XYZ file of C-alpha atoms in Angstrom:
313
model
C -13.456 -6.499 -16.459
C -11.208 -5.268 -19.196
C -9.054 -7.158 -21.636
C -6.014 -5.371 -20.369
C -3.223 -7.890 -19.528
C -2.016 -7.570 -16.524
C -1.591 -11.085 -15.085
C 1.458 -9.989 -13.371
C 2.916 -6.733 -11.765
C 6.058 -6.771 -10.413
C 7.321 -4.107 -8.009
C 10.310 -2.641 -8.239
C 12.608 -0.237 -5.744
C 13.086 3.089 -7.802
C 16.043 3.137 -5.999
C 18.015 -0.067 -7.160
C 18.503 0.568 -10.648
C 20.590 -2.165 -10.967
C 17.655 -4.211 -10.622
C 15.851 -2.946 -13.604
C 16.864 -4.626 -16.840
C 16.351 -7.693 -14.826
C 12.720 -6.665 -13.877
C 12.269 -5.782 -17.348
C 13.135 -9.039 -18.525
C 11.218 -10.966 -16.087
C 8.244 -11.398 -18.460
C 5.808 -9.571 -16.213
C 3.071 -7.660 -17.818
C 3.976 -4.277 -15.729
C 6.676 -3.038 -13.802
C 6.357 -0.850 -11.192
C 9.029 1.444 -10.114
C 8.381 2.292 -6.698
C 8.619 5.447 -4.799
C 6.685 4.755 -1.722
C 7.052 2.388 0.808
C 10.187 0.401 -1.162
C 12.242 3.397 -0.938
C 13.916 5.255 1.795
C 13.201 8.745 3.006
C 16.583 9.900 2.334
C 16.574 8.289 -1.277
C 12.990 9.805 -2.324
C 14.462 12.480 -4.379
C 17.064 10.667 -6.302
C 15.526 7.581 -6.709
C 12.792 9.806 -8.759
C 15.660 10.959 -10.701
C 16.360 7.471 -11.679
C 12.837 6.402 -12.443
C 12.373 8.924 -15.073
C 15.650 8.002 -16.351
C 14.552 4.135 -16.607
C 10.867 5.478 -18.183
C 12.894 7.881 -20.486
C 16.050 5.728 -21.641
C 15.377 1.515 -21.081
C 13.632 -0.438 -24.052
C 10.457 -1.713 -21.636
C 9.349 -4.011 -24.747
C 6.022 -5.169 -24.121
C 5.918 -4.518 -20.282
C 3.973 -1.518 -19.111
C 5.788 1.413 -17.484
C 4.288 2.392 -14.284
C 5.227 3.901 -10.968
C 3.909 4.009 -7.676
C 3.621 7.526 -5.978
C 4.036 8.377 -2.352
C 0.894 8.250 -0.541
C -1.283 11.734 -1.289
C -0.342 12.899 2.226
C 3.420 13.339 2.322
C 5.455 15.777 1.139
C 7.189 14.012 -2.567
C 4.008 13.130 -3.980
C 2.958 16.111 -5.759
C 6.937 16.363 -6.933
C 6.222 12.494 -8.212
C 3.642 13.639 -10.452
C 5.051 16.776 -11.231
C 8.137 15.483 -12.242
C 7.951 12.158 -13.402
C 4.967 12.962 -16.357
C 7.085 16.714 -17.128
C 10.242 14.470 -18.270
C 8.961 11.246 -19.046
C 5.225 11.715 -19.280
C 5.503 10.219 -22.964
C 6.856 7.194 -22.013
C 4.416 6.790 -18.665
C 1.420 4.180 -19.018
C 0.483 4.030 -15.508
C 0.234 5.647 -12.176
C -0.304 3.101 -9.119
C -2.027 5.838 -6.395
C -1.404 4.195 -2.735
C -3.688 4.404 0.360
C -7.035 5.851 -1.400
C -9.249 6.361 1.187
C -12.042 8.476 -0.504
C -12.566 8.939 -3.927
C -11.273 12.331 -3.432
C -8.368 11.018 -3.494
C -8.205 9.867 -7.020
C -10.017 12.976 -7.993
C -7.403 14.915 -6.731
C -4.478 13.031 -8.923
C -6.868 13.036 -11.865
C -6.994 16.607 -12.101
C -3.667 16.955 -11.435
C -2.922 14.904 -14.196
C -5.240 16.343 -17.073
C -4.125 19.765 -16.648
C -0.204 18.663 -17.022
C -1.221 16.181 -20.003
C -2.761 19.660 -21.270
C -0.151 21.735 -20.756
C 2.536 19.095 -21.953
C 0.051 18.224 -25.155
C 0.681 14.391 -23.884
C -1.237 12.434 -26.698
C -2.208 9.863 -24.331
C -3.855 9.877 -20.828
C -2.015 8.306 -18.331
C -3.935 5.408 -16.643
C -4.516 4.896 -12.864
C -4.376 2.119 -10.944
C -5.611 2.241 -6.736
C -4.519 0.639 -3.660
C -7.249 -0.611 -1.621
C -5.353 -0.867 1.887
C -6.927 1.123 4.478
C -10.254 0.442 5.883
C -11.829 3.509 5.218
C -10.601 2.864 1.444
C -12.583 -0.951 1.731
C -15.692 1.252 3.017
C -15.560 3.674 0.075
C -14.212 1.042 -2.837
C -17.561 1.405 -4.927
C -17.280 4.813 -5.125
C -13.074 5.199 -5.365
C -13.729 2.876 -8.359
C -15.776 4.558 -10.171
C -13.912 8.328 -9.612
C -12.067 8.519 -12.667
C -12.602 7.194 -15.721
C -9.132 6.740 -16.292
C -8.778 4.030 -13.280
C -7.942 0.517 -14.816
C -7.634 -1.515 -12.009
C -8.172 -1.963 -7.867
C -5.372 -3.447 -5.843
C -6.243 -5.411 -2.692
C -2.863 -3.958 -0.524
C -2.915 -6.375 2.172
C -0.219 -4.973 4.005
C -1.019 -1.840 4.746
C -4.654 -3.050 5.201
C -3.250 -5.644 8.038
C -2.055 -2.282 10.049
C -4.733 -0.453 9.184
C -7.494 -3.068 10.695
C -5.504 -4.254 13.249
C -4.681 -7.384 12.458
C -2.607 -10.041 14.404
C -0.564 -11.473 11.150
C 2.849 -12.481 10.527
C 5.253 -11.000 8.328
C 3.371 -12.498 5.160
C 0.509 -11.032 6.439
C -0.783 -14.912 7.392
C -2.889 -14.709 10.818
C -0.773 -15.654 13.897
C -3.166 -18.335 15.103
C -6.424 -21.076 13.562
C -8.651 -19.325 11.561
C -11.461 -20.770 9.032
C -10.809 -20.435 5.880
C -9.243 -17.505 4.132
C -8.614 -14.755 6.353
C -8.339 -12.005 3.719
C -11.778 -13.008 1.733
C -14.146 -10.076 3.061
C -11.578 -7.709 1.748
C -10.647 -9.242 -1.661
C -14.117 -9.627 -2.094
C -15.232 -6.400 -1.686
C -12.398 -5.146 -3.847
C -13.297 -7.356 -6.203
C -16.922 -6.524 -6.293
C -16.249 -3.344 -6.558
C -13.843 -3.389 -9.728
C -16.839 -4.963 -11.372
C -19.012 -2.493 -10.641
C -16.492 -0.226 -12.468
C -16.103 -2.672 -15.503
C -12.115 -2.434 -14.304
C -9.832 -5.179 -13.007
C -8.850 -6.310 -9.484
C -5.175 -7.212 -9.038
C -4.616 -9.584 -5.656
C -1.982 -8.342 -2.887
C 1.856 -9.546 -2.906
C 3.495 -12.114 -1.303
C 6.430 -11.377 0.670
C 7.593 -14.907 0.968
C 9.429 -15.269 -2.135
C 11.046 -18.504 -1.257
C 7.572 -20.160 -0.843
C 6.222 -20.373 -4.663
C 3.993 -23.207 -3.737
C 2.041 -20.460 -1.149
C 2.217 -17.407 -3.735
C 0.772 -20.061 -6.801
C -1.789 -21.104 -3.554
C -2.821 -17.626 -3.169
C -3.135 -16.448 -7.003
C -5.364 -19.382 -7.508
C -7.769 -18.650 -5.316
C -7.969 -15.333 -6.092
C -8.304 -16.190 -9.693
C -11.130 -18.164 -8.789
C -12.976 -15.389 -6.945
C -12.440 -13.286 -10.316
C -8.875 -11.424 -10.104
C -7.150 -11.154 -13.424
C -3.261 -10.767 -11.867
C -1.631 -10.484 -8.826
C 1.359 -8.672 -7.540
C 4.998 -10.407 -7.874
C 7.893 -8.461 -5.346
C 10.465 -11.071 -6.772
C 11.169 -12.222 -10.661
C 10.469 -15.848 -9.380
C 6.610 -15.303 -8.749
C 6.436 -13.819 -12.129
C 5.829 -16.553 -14.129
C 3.500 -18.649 -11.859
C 1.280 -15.258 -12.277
C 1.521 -15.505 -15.827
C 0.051 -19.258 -16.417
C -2.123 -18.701 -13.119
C -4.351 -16.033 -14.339
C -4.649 -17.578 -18.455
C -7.030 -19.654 -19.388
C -5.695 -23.346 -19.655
C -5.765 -25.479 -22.865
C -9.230 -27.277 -20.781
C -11.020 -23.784 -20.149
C -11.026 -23.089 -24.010
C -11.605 -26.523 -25.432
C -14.471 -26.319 -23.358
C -15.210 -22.973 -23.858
C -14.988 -23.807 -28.250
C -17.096 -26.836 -27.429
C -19.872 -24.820 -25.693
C -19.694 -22.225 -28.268
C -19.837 -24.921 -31.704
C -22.709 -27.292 -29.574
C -25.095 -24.004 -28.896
C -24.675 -22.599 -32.418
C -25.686 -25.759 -33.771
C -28.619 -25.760 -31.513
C -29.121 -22.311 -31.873
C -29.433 -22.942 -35.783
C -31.845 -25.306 -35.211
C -34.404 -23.267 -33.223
C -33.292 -23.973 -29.915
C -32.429 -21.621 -27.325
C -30.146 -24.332 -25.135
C -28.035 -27.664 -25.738
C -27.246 -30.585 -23.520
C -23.403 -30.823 -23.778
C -22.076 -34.525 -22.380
C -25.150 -34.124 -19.647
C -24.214 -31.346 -18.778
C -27.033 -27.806 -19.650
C -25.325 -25.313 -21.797
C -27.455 -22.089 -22.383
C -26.922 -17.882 -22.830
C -25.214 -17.224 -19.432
C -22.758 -20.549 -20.267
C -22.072 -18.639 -24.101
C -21.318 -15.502 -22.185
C -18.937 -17.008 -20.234
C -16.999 -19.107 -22.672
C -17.239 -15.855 -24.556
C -15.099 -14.078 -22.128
C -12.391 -16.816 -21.848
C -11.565 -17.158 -25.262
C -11.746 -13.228 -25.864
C -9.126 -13.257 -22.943
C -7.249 -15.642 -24.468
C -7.179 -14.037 -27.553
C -5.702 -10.900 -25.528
C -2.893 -13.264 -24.508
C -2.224 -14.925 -27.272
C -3.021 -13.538 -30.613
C -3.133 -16.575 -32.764
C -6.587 -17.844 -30.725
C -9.682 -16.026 -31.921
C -11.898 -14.587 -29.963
C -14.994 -16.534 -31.599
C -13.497 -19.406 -30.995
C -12.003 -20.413 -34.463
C -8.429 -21.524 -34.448
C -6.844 -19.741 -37.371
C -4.737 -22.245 -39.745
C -1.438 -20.856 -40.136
C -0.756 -19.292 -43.474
């Protein structure tokens, strides 16, 4: 896992650009302009033109530029790359690659994209980010996520995934009759397992039921509990449920300071472990509240990561 933030992406049509300075001031981590499965066939070529005139010409603030590419097998996605890092390579954090089957796949747009960076003299590699949404991609996820060392992050695409397995799901991918439990947690599982064999991040799939932000905050909590650090928004709305879902809360770092300050004192004393209100607080527990407060020091700068809350000057 890295200390990226990316709590929320939002996906954006390349092709309404009157959509974008309200994406951009949605508050979500990244924006994703998307040339794949949000835009039209006939609008592939101009809606290109008019992401690398929102990468080129919009003040993105803090939110990471990205876009998504056409899948590796149709005809505009070498013209994506191509294009999009020639004229606005500078201004280009991130690369979302759909439908990776093999890593192969992200071998191929790796190359691709170190001999342009080369021959543009970019001063900064772009980063990648995968879709996981076919099943041969699930089979091969260790190994796609570990292809490239400039990949960041695994998506779980449930959409395309649904197709791809065969599954009987309505239109928010939500099986069509009684099933135990969660009937996507093989999948995000496995693509979650495999980010961490990486050391990268796993982002959870969208929601298409925008209206329903009880179901989308439903859905990013348990996959924040399984271990994903963000989750897809397709509407400003789920943006900031995203946000708070996938930060640590005001409990997880009290406790995680209170861990921290009750094993250091034991620690200083000669002891390798500390019973905290009853409860056994050792290594793996110091590792742990380690993590959350470095993550909350990512997201907000005025927490250190040792746990110390700085007085302000």
């Amino acid at each position: 896992m890295t200390l990226l933030i990316r709590r929320s992406e939002l996906a954006l049509p390349a092709c309404n650009d009157h959509m974008f300075a309200k994406a951009l001031a949605s508050g979500a981590d990244l924006v994703f302009l998307d040339l794949e499965d949000a835009t039209p066939e006939a609008l592939k070529e101009q809606s290109r033109e008019k992401a690398i005139t929102a990468l080129t010409e919009l003040d993105w603030g803090r939110t990471v530029p990205a876009i998504r590419i056409n899948a590796l097998d149709t005809r505009w996605c070498h013209d994506d790359i191509i294009e999009v890092v020639s004229r606005a390579g500078a201004n280009l954090h991130t690369i979302v690659v759909p439908k990776a089957r093999t890593a192969r796949d992200v071998w191929w747009v790796d190359v691709l994209l170190t001999q342009l960076e080369d021959k543009l003299g970019l001063e900064h590699k772009i980063r990648l980010e995968v879709l996981i949404e076919e099943v041969e991609g699930l089979a091969n996820a260790e190994a796609i996520a570990v292809a490239s060392p400039r990949v960041d992050t695994l998506i779980f695409g449930v959409g395309d995934f649904s197709l791809s397995q065969g599954a009987r799901v309505d239109t928010n991918f939500e099986p069509l009759g009684d099933y135990p439990g969660d009937f996507w947690h093989y999948a995000r599982n496995k693509v979650l397992v495999a980010a961490r064999i990486a050391g990268i991040d796993a982002i959870d799939a969208p929601f298409p039921d925008y209206g329903n932000l009880a179901g989308y905050e439903r859905d990013a909590q348990r996959a924040s509990l399984l271990g994903y650090t963000g989750k897809w928004a397709i509407h400003p709305n789920q943006v900031p449920i995203a946000n708070t879902v996938y930060s640590p809360t005001e409990a997880e770092i009290t406790l995680a300071q209170r861990n921290i300050a009750a094993y250091r004192e034991a620690e200083a004393a000669g002891r390798g472990a500390v019973g905290v209100d009853g409860v056994l607080v050792d290594a793996a527990h110091i590792k742990m509240a380690t993590a959350t407060l470095a993550r909350a020091a990512a997201i907000d700068p005025y927490l250190r990561a040792d746990g110390a809350v700085p007085v302000p000057s």
